[in-house]
mmCIF file of C-alpha atoms in Angstrom:
data_model
loop_
_atom_site.group_PDB
_atom_site.id
_atom_site.type_symbol
_atom_site.label_atom_id
_atom_site.label_comp_id
_atom_site.label_asym_id
_atom_site.label_seq_id
_atom_site.Cartn_x
_atom_site.Cartn_y
_atom_site.Cartn_z
ATOM 1 C CA UNK A 14 -140.820 -98.183 -142.644
ATOM 2 C CA UNK A 15 -138.249 -100.699 -143.895
ATOM 3 C CA UNK A 16 -136.225 -97.969 -145.634
ATOM 4 C CA UNK A 17 -136.492 -95.760 -142.551
ATOM 5 C CA UNK A 18 -135.250 -98.641 -140.350
ATOM 6 C CA UNK A 19 -132.332 -99.244 -142.739
ATOM 7 C CA UNK A 20 -131.321 -95.570 -142.754
ATOM 8 C CA UNK A 21 -131.538 -95.308 -138.954
ATOM 9 C CA UNK A 22 -129.492 -98.508 -138.477
ATOM 10 C CA UNK A 23 -126.787 -97.307 -140.884
ATOM 11 C CA UNK A 24 -126.649 -93.905 -139.126
ATOM 12 C CA UNK A 25 -126.297 -95.627 -135.746
ATOM 13 C CA UNK A 26 -123.553 -97.853 -137.228
ATOM 14 C CA UNK A 27 -121.709 -94.731 -138.392
ATOM 15 C CA UNK A 28 -122.082 -93.167 -134.942
ATOM 16 C CA UNK A 29 -120.587 -96.356 -133.490
ATOM 17 C CA UNK A 30 -117.647 -95.906 -135.886
ATOM 18 C CA UNK A 31 -117.244 -92.328 -134.678
ATOM 19 C CA UNK A 32 -117.145 -93.472 -131.024
ATOM 20 C CA UNK A 33 -114.727 -96.220 -132.086
ATOM 21 C CA UNK A 34 -112.477 -93.532 -133.600
ATOM 22 C CA UNK A 35 -112.250 -91.270 -130.564
ATOM 23 C CA UNK A 36 -112.185 -94.255 -128.202
ATOM 24 C CA UNK A 37 -109.300 -95.880 -130.075
ATOM 25 C CA UNK A 38 -107.352 -92.845 -131.285
ATOM 26 C CA UNK A 39 -105.181 -93.419 -128.228
ATOM 27 C CA UNK A 40 -104.135 -96.806 -129.621
ATOM 28 C CA UNK A 41 -102.436 -95.199 -132.584
ATOM 29 C CA UNK A 42 -100.879 -92.103 -131.065
ATOM 30 C CA UNK A 43 -100.646 -92.266 -127.253
ATOM 31 C CA UNK A 44 -97.083 -93.570 -127.337
ATOM 32 C CA UNK A 45 -95.940 -90.930 -129.885
ATOM 33 C CA UNK A 46 -97.534 -88.095 -127.923
ATOM 34 C CA UNK A 47 -96.222 -89.274 -124.543
ATOM 35 C CA UNK A 48 -92.632 -89.477 -125.875
ATOM 36 C CA UNK A 49 -93.087 -86.057 -127.549
ATOM 37 C CA UNK A 50 -92.304 -87.540 -130.952
ATOM 38 C CA UNK A 51 -95.433 -85.774 -132.231
ATOM 39 C CA UNK A 52 -97.648 -82.981 -130.950
ATOM 40 C CA UNK A 53 -101.158 -84.158 -130.073
ATOM 41 C CA UNK A 54 -102.860 -82.370 -132.990
ATOM 42 C CA UNK A 55 -100.246 -83.450 -135.530
ATOM 43 C CA UNK A 56 -100.505 -87.018 -134.263
ATOM 44 C CA UNK A 57 -104.320 -86.981 -134.471
ATOM 45 C CA UNK A 58 -104.270 -85.536 -138.007
ATOM 46 C CA UNK A 59 -101.769 -88.177 -139.131
ATOM 47 C CA UNK A 60 -103.793 -90.955 -137.483
ATOM 48 C CA UNK A 61 -107.022 -89.716 -139.108
ATOM 49 C CA UNK A 62 -105.451 -89.754 -142.583
ATOM 50 C CA UNK A 63 -103.880 -93.197 -142.088
ATOM 51 C CA UNK A 64 -107.151 -94.597 -140.692
ATOM 52 C CA UNK A 65 -108.846 -93.389 -143.865
ATOM 53 C CA UNK A 66 -106.227 -95.075 -146.045
ATOM 54 C CA UNK A 67 -106.248 -98.304 -144.005
ATOM 55 C CA UNK A 68 -109.987 -98.743 -144.515
ATOM 56 C CA UNK A 69 -109.431 -99.397 -148.237
ATOM 57 C CA UNK A 70 -106.725 -102.054 -147.838
ATOM 58 C CA UNK A 71 -108.919 -105.158 -147.578
ATOM 59 C CA UNK A 72 -112.311 -106.686 -146.846
ATOM 60 C CA UNK A 73 -111.582 -109.990 -145.056
ATOM 61 C CA UNK A 74 -112.440 -108.647 -141.592
ATOM 62 C CA UNK A 75 -115.708 -107.115 -142.884
ATOM 63 C CA UNK A 76 -116.702 -110.512 -144.319
ATOM 64 C CA UNK A 77 -116.035 -112.203 -140.955
ATOM 65 C CA UNK A 78 -118.206 -109.648 -139.119
ATOM 66 C CA UNK A 79 -121.107 -109.757 -141.608
ATOM 67 C CA UNK A 80 -121.223 -113.523 -142.187
ATOM 68 C CA UNK A 81 -119.198 -115.359 -139.558
ATOM 69 C CA UNK A 82 -120.607 -114.431 -136.116
ATOM 70 C CA UNK A 83 -124.419 -114.582 -136.214
ATOM 71 C CA UNK A 84 -126.891 -115.961 -138.730
ATOM 72 C CA UNK A 85 -128.313 -113.099 -140.764
ATOM 73 C CA UNK A 86 -131.677 -112.226 -139.159
ATOM 74 C CA UNK A 87 -134.595 -111.425 -141.448
ATOM 75 C CA UNK A 88 -136.999 -108.515 -141.909
ATOM 76 C CA UNK A 89 -137.794 -105.752 -139.446
ATOM 77 C CA UNK A 90 -136.887 -108.025 -136.528
ATOM 78 C CA UNK A 91 -133.446 -108.519 -138.073
ATOM 79 C CA UNK A 92 -132.942 -104.767 -138.365
ATOM 80 C CA UNK A 93 -134.036 -104.419 -134.734
ATOM 81 C CA UNK A 94 -131.395 -106.964 -133.693
ATOM 82 C CA UNK A 95 -128.684 -105.073 -135.582
ATOM 83 C CA UNK A 96 -129.838 -101.744 -134.122
ATOM 84 C CA UNK A 97 -129.803 -103.170 -130.570
ATOM 85 C CA UNK A 98 -126.321 -104.661 -131.113
ATOM 86 C CA UNK A 99 -124.987 -101.221 -132.054
ATOM 87 C CA UNK A 100 -126.675 -99.546 -129.050
ATOM 88 C CA UNK A 101 -124.973 -102.081 -126.755
ATOM 89 C CA UNK A 102 -121.578 -101.390 -128.323
ATOM 90 C CA UNK A 103 -121.968 -97.593 -128.275
ATOM 91 C CA UNK A 104 -123.097 -97.598 -124.639
ATOM 92 C CA UNK A 105 -120.062 -99.607 -123.531
ATOM 93 C CA UNK A 106 -117.725 -97.401 -125.587
ATOM 94 C CA UNK A 107 -119.052 -94.268 -123.904
ATOM 95 C CA UNK A 108 -118.890 -95.779 -120.392
ATOM 96 C CA UNK A 109 -115.283 -96.953 -120.783
ATOM 97 C CA UNK A 110 -114.260 -93.675 -122.458
ATOM 98 C CA UNK A 111 -115.709 -91.727 -119.498
ATOM 99 C CA UNK A 112 -113.604 -93.736 -117.056
ATOM 100 C CA UNK A 113 -110.495 -93.588 -119.268
ATOM 101 C CA UNK A 114 -110.402 -97.357 -119.641
ATOM 102 C CA UNK A 115 -108.868 -98.651 -122.921
ATOM 103 C CA UNK A 116 -111.401 -101.409 -123.560
ATOM 104 C CA UNK A 117 -112.053 -102.904 -126.977
ATOM 105 C CA UNK A 118 -114.609 -101.266 -129.281
ATOM 106 C CA UNK A 119 -114.390 -104.408 -131.408
ATOM 107 C CA UNK A 120 -115.390 -106.721 -128.579
ATOM 108 C CA UNK A 121 -118.123 -104.304 -127.550
ATOM 109 C CA UNK A 122 -119.547 -104.691 -131.072
ATOM 110 C CA UNK A 123 -119.211 -108.490 -131.060
ATOM 111 C CA UNK A 124 -120.744 -108.727 -127.588
ATOM 112 C CA UNK A 125 -123.591 -106.511 -128.752
ATOM 113 C CA UNK A 126 -124.201 -108.718 -131.808
ATOM 114 C CA UNK A 127 -124.263 -111.919 -129.744
ATOM 115 C CA UNK A 128 -126.471 -110.424 -127.008
ATOM 116 C CA UNK A 129 -128.991 -108.971 -129.465
ATOM 117 C CA UNK A 130 -129.046 -112.197 -131.522
ATOM 118 C CA UNK A 131 -129.765 -114.323 -128.437
ATOM 119 C CA UNK A 132 -132.492 -111.921 -127.270
ATOM 120 C CA UNK A 133 -134.036 -111.908 -130.747
ATOM 121 C CA UNK A 134 -133.996 -115.679 -131.208
ATOM 122 C CA UNK A 135 -131.359 -115.621 -133.986
ATOM 123 C CA UNK A 136 -128.704 -118.334 -134.097
ATOM 124 C CA UNK A 137 -125.184 -117.414 -133.028
ATOM 125 C CA UNK A 138 -122.420 -119.075 -135.068
ATOM 126 C CA UNK A 139 -120.538 -120.179 -131.970
ATOM 127 C CA UNK A 140 -117.575 -121.764 -133.776
ATOM 128 C CA UNK A 141 -117.087 -118.455 -135.621
ATOM 129 C CA UNK A 142 -117.282 -116.486 -132.370
ATOM 130 C CA UNK A 143 -114.763 -118.845 -130.726
ATOM 131 C CA UNK A 144 -112.349 -119.048 -133.693
ATOM 132 C CA UNK A 145 -112.465 -115.408 -134.797
ATOM 133 C CA UNK A 146 -113.145 -113.551 -131.536
ATOM 134 C CA UNK A 147 -112.515 -115.539 -128.337
ATOM 135 C CA UNK A 148 -109.257 -117.265 -129.370
ATOM 136 C CA UNK A 149 -107.717 -114.050 -130.788
ATOM 137 C CA UNK A 150 -108.878 -112.223 -127.636
ATOM 138 C CA UNK A 151 -106.626 -114.471 -125.550
ATOM 139 C CA UNK A 152 -103.829 -115.045 -128.066
ATOM 140 C CA UNK A 153 -103.247 -111.511 -129.404
ATOM 141 C CA UNK A 154 -102.396 -109.904 -126.007
ATOM 142 C CA UNK A 155 -99.967 -112.756 -125.237
ATOM 143 C CA UNK A 156 -98.349 -112.342 -128.651
ATOM 144 C CA UNK A 157 -98.257 -108.562 -128.123
ATOM 145 C CA UNK A 158 -96.623 -108.948 -124.699
ATOM 146 C CA UNK A 159 -93.974 -111.431 -125.860
ATOM 147 C CA UNK A 160 -93.311 -109.717 -129.208
ATOM 148 C CA UNK A 161 -93.042 -106.287 -127.546
ATOM 149 C CA UNK A 162 -90.514 -107.692 -125.080
ATOM 150 C CA UNK A 163 -88.464 -109.355 -127.851
ATOM 151 C CA UNK A 164 -88.519 -106.343 -130.193
ATOM 152 C CA UNK A 165 -87.411 -104.020 -127.383
ATOM 153 C CA UNK A 166 -84.704 -106.480 -126.304
ATOM 154 C CA UNK A 167 -83.405 -106.581 -129.900
ATOM 155 C CA UNK A 168 -83.383 -102.767 -130.120
ATOM 156 C CA UNK A 169 -81.483 -102.506 -126.825
ATOM 157 C CA UNK A 170 -78.880 -105.008 -128.064
ATOM 158 C CA UNK A 171 -78.479 -103.445 -131.536
ATOM 159 C CA UNK A 172 -78.084 -99.928 -130.141
ATOM 160 C CA UNK A 173 -76.167 -100.893 -126.997
ATOM 161 C CA UNK A 174 -73.083 -98.860 -128.066
ATOM 162 C CA UNK A 175 -74.987 -95.922 -129.565
ATOM 163 C CA UNK A 176 -75.009 -92.460 -128.015
ATOM 164 C CA UNK A 177 -78.233 -92.444 -125.921
ATOM 165 C CA UNK A 178 -79.216 -88.874 -126.888
ATOM 166 C CA UNK A 179 -78.648 -89.456 -130.611
ATOM 167 C CA UNK A 180 -80.507 -92.774 -130.456
ATOM 168 C CA UNK A 181 -83.518 -91.166 -128.743
ATOM 169 C CA UNK A 182 -83.578 -88.405 -131.383
ATOM 170 C CA UNK A 183 -83.507 -91.013 -134.143
ATOM 171 C CA UNK A 184 -86.268 -93.070 -132.575
ATOM 172 C CA UNK A 185 -88.386 -89.955 -132.120
ATOM 173 C CA UNK A 186 -88.279 -89.508 -135.908
ATOM 174 C CA UNK A 187 -88.825 -93.243 -136.473
ATOM 175 C CA UNK A 188 -91.926 -93.071 -134.265
ATOM 176 C CA UNK A 189 -93.732 -90.972 -136.862
ATOM 177 C CA UNK A 190 -93.438 -93.999 -139.185
ATOM 178 C CA UNK A 191 -94.389 -96.604 -136.558
ATOM 179 C CA UNK A 192 -97.362 -94.507 -135.376
ATOM 180 C CA UNK A 193 -98.509 -94.173 -138.999
ATOM 181 C CA UNK A 194 -98.273 -97.971 -139.376
ATOM 182 C CA UNK A 195 -100.307 -98.421 -136.211
ATOM 183 C CA UNK A 196 -103.008 -96.020 -137.473
ATOM 184 C CA UNK A 197 -103.044 -97.743 -140.876
ATOM 185 C CA UNK A 198 -103.580 -101.100 -139.144
ATOM 186 C CA UNK A 199 -106.343 -99.569 -137.028
ATOM 187 C CA UNK A 200 -108.128 -98.366 -140.173
ATOM 188 C CA UNK A 201 -107.684 -101.776 -141.791
ATOM 189 C CA UNK A 202 -109.199 -103.530 -138.783
ATOM 190 C CA UNK A 203 -111.801 -101.207 -137.302
ATOM 191 C CA UNK A 204 -113.355 -99.473 -140.320
ATOM 192 C CA UNK A 205 -114.002 -102.929 -141.786
ATOM 193 C CA UNK A 206 -115.930 -104.003 -138.699
ATOM 194 C CA UNK A 207 -118.520 -101.307 -139.317
ATOM 195 C CA UNK A 208 -118.508 -102.070 -143.044
ATOM 196 C CA UNK A 209 -119.501 -105.620 -142.095
ATOM 197 C CA UNK A 210 -122.442 -104.334 -140.031
ATOM 198 C CA UNK A 211 -123.633 -102.005 -142.825
ATOM 199 C CA UNK A 212 -123.367 -104.853 -145.356
ATOM 200 C CA UNK A 213 -125.488 -107.014 -143.022
ATOM 201 C CA UNK A 214 -128.089 -104.217 -142.832
ATOM 202 C CA UNK A 215 -128.160 -103.989 -146.649
ATOM 203 C CA UNK A 216 -128.597 -107.775 -146.927
ATOM 204 C CA UNK A 217 -131.436 -107.796 -144.348
ATOM 205 C CA UNK A 218 -133.221 -105.013 -146.244
ATOM 206 C CA UNK A 219 -132.802 -106.792 -149.585
ATOM 207 C CA UNK A 220 -130.540 -104.105 -151.089
ATOM 208 C CA UNK A 221 -127.561 -106.440 -151.342
ATOM 209 C CA UNK A 222 -126.556 -110.102 -151.137
ATOM 210 C CA UNK A 223 -123.486 -111.746 -149.632
ATOM 211 C CA UNK A 224 -120.855 -112.203 -152.305
ATOM 212 C CA UNK A 225 -121.441 -108.725 -153.722
ATOM 213 C CA UNK A 226 -118.420 -106.437 -153.357
ATOM 214 C CA UNK A 227 -118.692 -103.913 -150.526
ATOM 215 C CA UNK A 228 -120.196 -100.752 -152.088
ATOM 216 C CA UNK A 229 -117.659 -97.937 -152.455
ATOM 217 C CA UNK A 230 -119.931 -95.498 -150.595
ATOM 218 C CA UNK A 231 -119.967 -97.861 -147.588
ATOM 219 C CA UNK A 232 -116.162 -97.925 -147.501
ATOM 220 C CA UNK A 233 -115.950 -94.128 -147.833
ATOM 221 C CA UNK A 234 -118.505 -93.219 -145.134
ATOM 222 C CA UNK A 235 -117.158 -95.810 -142.648
ATOM 223 C CA UNK A 236 -113.585 -94.642 -143.231
ATOM 224 C CA UNK A 237 -114.555 -90.973 -142.921
ATOM 225 C CA UNK A 238 -116.472 -91.465 -139.670
ATOM 226 C CA UNK A 239 -113.592 -93.436 -138.145
ATOM 227 C CA UNK A 240 -111.202 -90.670 -139.190
ATOM 228 C CA UNK A 241 -113.437 -87.909 -137.813
ATOM 229 C CA UNK A 242 -113.751 -89.771 -134.524
ATOM 230 C CA UNK A 243 -110.003 -90.289 -134.400
ATOM 231 C CA UNK A 244 -109.374 -86.590 -134.977
ATOM 232 C CA UNK A 245 -111.787 -85.745 -132.153
ATOM 233 C CA UNK A 246 -109.354 -87.599 -129.887
ATOM 234 C CA UNK A 247 -109.967 -89.650 -126.764
ATOM 235 C CA UNK A 248 -107.773 -87.740 -124.327
ATOM 236 C CA UNK A 249 -108.891 -89.645 -121.220
ATOM 237 C CA UNK A 250 -107.774 -92.996 -122.650
ATOM 238 C CA UNK A 251 -104.632 -91.454 -124.122
ATOM 239 C CA UNK A 252 -103.424 -90.529 -120.642
ATOM 240 C CA UNK A 253 -103.930 -94.119 -119.464
ATOM 241 C CA UNK A 254 -102.049 -95.682 -122.377
ATOM 242 C CA UNK A 255 -99.323 -93.057 -122.694
ATOM 243 C CA UNK A 256 -98.463 -92.446 -119.047
ATOM 244 C CA UNK A 257 -100.212 -94.654 -116.519
ATOM 245 C CA UNK A 258 -98.968 -98.095 -117.612
ATOM 246 C CA UNK A 259 -95.332 -97.020 -117.943
ATOM 247 C CA UNK A 260 -93.359 -93.841 -118.685
ATOM 248 C CA UNK A 261 -92.296 -94.478 -122.282
ATOM 249 C CA UNK A 262 -89.194 -93.194 -124.056
ATOM 250 C CA UNK A 263 -88.913 -92.990 -127.895
ATOM 251 C CA UNK A 264 -87.243 -96.407 -128.438
ATOM 252 C CA UNK A 265 -89.940 -98.072 -126.302
ATOM 253 C CA UNK A 266 -92.688 -96.188 -128.131
ATOM 254 C CA UNK A 267 -91.267 -97.277 -131.492
ATOM 255 C CA UNK A 268 -91.022 -100.913 -130.349
ATOM 256 C CA UNK A 269 -94.619 -100.965 -129.037
ATOM 257 C CA UNK A 270 -96.087 -99.363 -132.170
ATOM 258 C CA UNK A 271 -94.100 -101.564 -134.554
ATOM 259 C CA UNK A 272 -95.210 -104.673 -132.669
ATOM 260 C CA UNK A 273 -98.855 -103.578 -132.640
ATOM 261 C CA UNK A 274 -98.928 -102.705 -136.346
ATOM 262 C CA UNK A 275 -97.305 -106.015 -137.349
ATOM 263 C CA UNK A 276 -99.863 -108.048 -135.379
ATOM 264 C CA UNK A 277 -102.825 -106.148 -136.835
ATOM 265 C CA UNK A 278 -101.703 -106.555 -140.444
ATOM 266 C CA UNK A 279 -100.903 -110.242 -139.915
ATOM 267 C CA UNK A 280 -104.270 -111.064 -138.344
ATOM 268 C CA UNK A 281 -106.225 -109.072 -140.953
ATOM 269 C CA UNK A 282 -104.539 -110.609 -144.005
ATOM 270 C CA UNK A 283 -103.624 -114.128 -142.879
ATOM 271 C CA UNK A 284 -106.503 -115.025 -140.562
ATOM 272 C CA UNK A 285 -109.182 -112.421 -141.449
ATOM 273 C CA UNK A 286 -109.614 -112.212 -137.684
ATOM 274 C CA UNK A 287 -111.005 -108.965 -136.214
ATOM 275 C CA UNK A 288 -108.549 -108.482 -133.339
ATOM 276 C CA UNK A 289 -108.744 -105.661 -130.843
ATOM 277 C CA UNK A 290 -106.256 -102.870 -131.533
ATOM 278 C CA UNK A 291 -106.633 -101.927 -127.861
ATOM 279 C CA UNK A 292 -105.558 -105.367 -126.631
ATOM 280 C CA UNK A 293 -102.623 -105.471 -129.031
ATOM 281 C CA UNK A 294 -101.076 -102.059 -128.293
ATOM 282 C CA UNK A 295 -101.702 -102.234 -124.531
ATOM 283 C CA UNK A 296 -100.047 -105.649 -124.214
ATOM 284 C CA UNK A 297 -97.159 -104.513 -126.460
ATOM 285 C CA UNK A 298 -96.596 -101.516 -124.156
ATOM 286 C CA UNK A 299 -96.521 -103.888 -121.151
ATOM 287 C CA UNK A 300 -94.031 -106.193 -122.898
ATOM 288 C CA UNK A 301 -91.793 -103.298 -123.891
ATOM 289 C CA UNK A 302 -91.925 -101.863 -120.374
ATOM 290 C CA UNK A 303 -90.980 -105.181 -118.791
ATOM 291 C CA UNK A 304 -87.548 -105.030 -120.507
ATOM 292 C CA UNK A 305 -86.610 -102.095 -118.276
ATOM 293 C CA UNK A 306 -87.511 -104.042 -115.165
ATOM 294 C CA UNK A 307 -90.636 -106.000 -114.373
ATOM 295 C CA UNK A 308 -91.834 -103.565 -111.720
ATOM 296 C CA UNK A 309 -91.439 -100.620 -114.149
ATOM 297 C CA UNK A 310 -94.879 -101.597 -115.450
ATOM 298 C CA UNK A 311 -97.700 -100.422 -113.207
ATOM 299 C CA UNK A 312 -99.317 -103.832 -112.989
ATOM 300 C CA UNK A 313 -102.207 -102.515 -110.879
ATOM 301 C CA UNK A 314 -103.300 -100.291 -113.779
ATOM 302 C CA UNK A 315 -102.646 -103.172 -116.191
ATOM 303 C CA UNK A 316 -104.835 -105.494 -114.077
ATOM 304 C CA UNK A 317 -107.763 -103.030 -114.218
ATOM 305 C CA UNK A 318 -107.387 -102.771 -117.982
ATOM 306 C CA UNK A 319 -107.355 -106.553 -118.430
ATOM 307 C CA UNK A 320 -110.427 -106.920 -116.187
ATOM 308 C CA UNK A 321 -112.134 -104.364 -118.442
ATOM 309 C CA UNK A 322 -111.308 -106.553 -121.450
ATOM 310 C CA UNK A 323 -113.005 -109.586 -119.925
ATOM 311 C CA UNK A 324 -116.226 -107.818 -118.982
ATOM 312 C CA UNK A 325 -116.562 -105.911 -122.292
ATOM 313 C CA UNK A 326 -118.315 -108.627 -124.320
ATOM 314 C CA UNK A 327 -120.786 -109.744 -121.603
ATOM 315 C CA UNK A 328 -121.556 -106.139 -120.600
ATOM 316 C CA UNK A 329 -122.218 -105.037 -124.196
ATOM 317 C CA UNK A 330 -124.253 -108.225 -124.729
ATOM 318 C CA UNK A 331 -126.509 -107.456 -121.739
ATOM 319 C CA UNK A 332 -127.085 -103.840 -122.865
ATOM 320 C CA UNK A 333 -127.803 -105.033 -126.422
ATOM 321 C CA UNK A 334 -130.269 -107.680 -125.192
ATOM 322 C CA UNK A 335 -132.114 -105.092 -123.075
ATOM 323 C CA UNK A 336 -132.106 -102.683 -126.057
ATOM 324 C CA UNK A 337 -133.649 -105.352 -128.275
ATOM 325 C CA UNK A 338 -136.440 -106.016 -125.789
ATOM 326 C CA UNK A 339 -137.222 -102.274 -125.719
ATOM 327 C CA UNK A 340 -137.146 -102.033 -129.535
ATOM 328 C CA UNK A 341 -139.303 -105.166 -129.776
ATOM 329 C CA UNK A 342 -141.914 -103.759 -127.403
ATOM 330 C CA UNK A 343 -141.968 -100.328 -129.028
ATOM 331 C CA UNK A 344 -141.691 -101.014 -132.742
ATOM 332 C CA UNK A 345 -141.873 -104.697 -133.699
#
């Protein structure tokens, strides 16, 4: 039964990674597709490959997820808590994907972990949640907004005397690089989050201990599922990011992607903080758009997106708590 529970939990974790991939594929490529720098299929293939590569670039975020948010629960109850956390995250991913809302898969997972832990009587490491999740949740969009504005302002000043048509052609080519950087950062951040969950499942089942290196097979399967999900593509969310916030041109797309990628690499390596790629790229797009004129950004759409961010963690937590109670009644 314990082995069966472990296998089921790992499979559900991989399905979460798949939903994360198609939910967040828009983060990496929406700007490139909307500016016609890349065709949708070419962009998705590139993002899938770069997600795969990014997953092998570090393990700091995985360590934060597996050790820094909730105390490791024990036995079959612990596996039930982890299973319920994943159900909460998957449910919220599917709901927000259906409505085309670019919410955070990361915060859905963290909300699910906290909700399931509270329902299961496991301690939440609140200082870890605050330092690694809540603070970055507020800080990273502000940084994205300001940095996007500044990067775009710098580009406009540097290329102020350039031929507009030539500049747009050049930035269209440059966007293939910036989109690749964004996808690499997404792999670095989001594949590691699932690695952290799988490591926790292995520790609960007694197959591993904290301090052991992440098994290579865990890295490979998490990276592959994220890539497959990315290649499946989340077209509903892509339309929201690529068109509904602001009509992007190639220089703006390049500025937004470069800003987003820089923030994701910095937070992963310097702070080991699992930031939301969705929050970062969406706020960067808003900052870039505001350089044109403030009312060029469709702030009504932006407001709905931000509201979605704030309800993601509590909503996933509630679903996860309810899932744990069901699992507890049925199996534990």
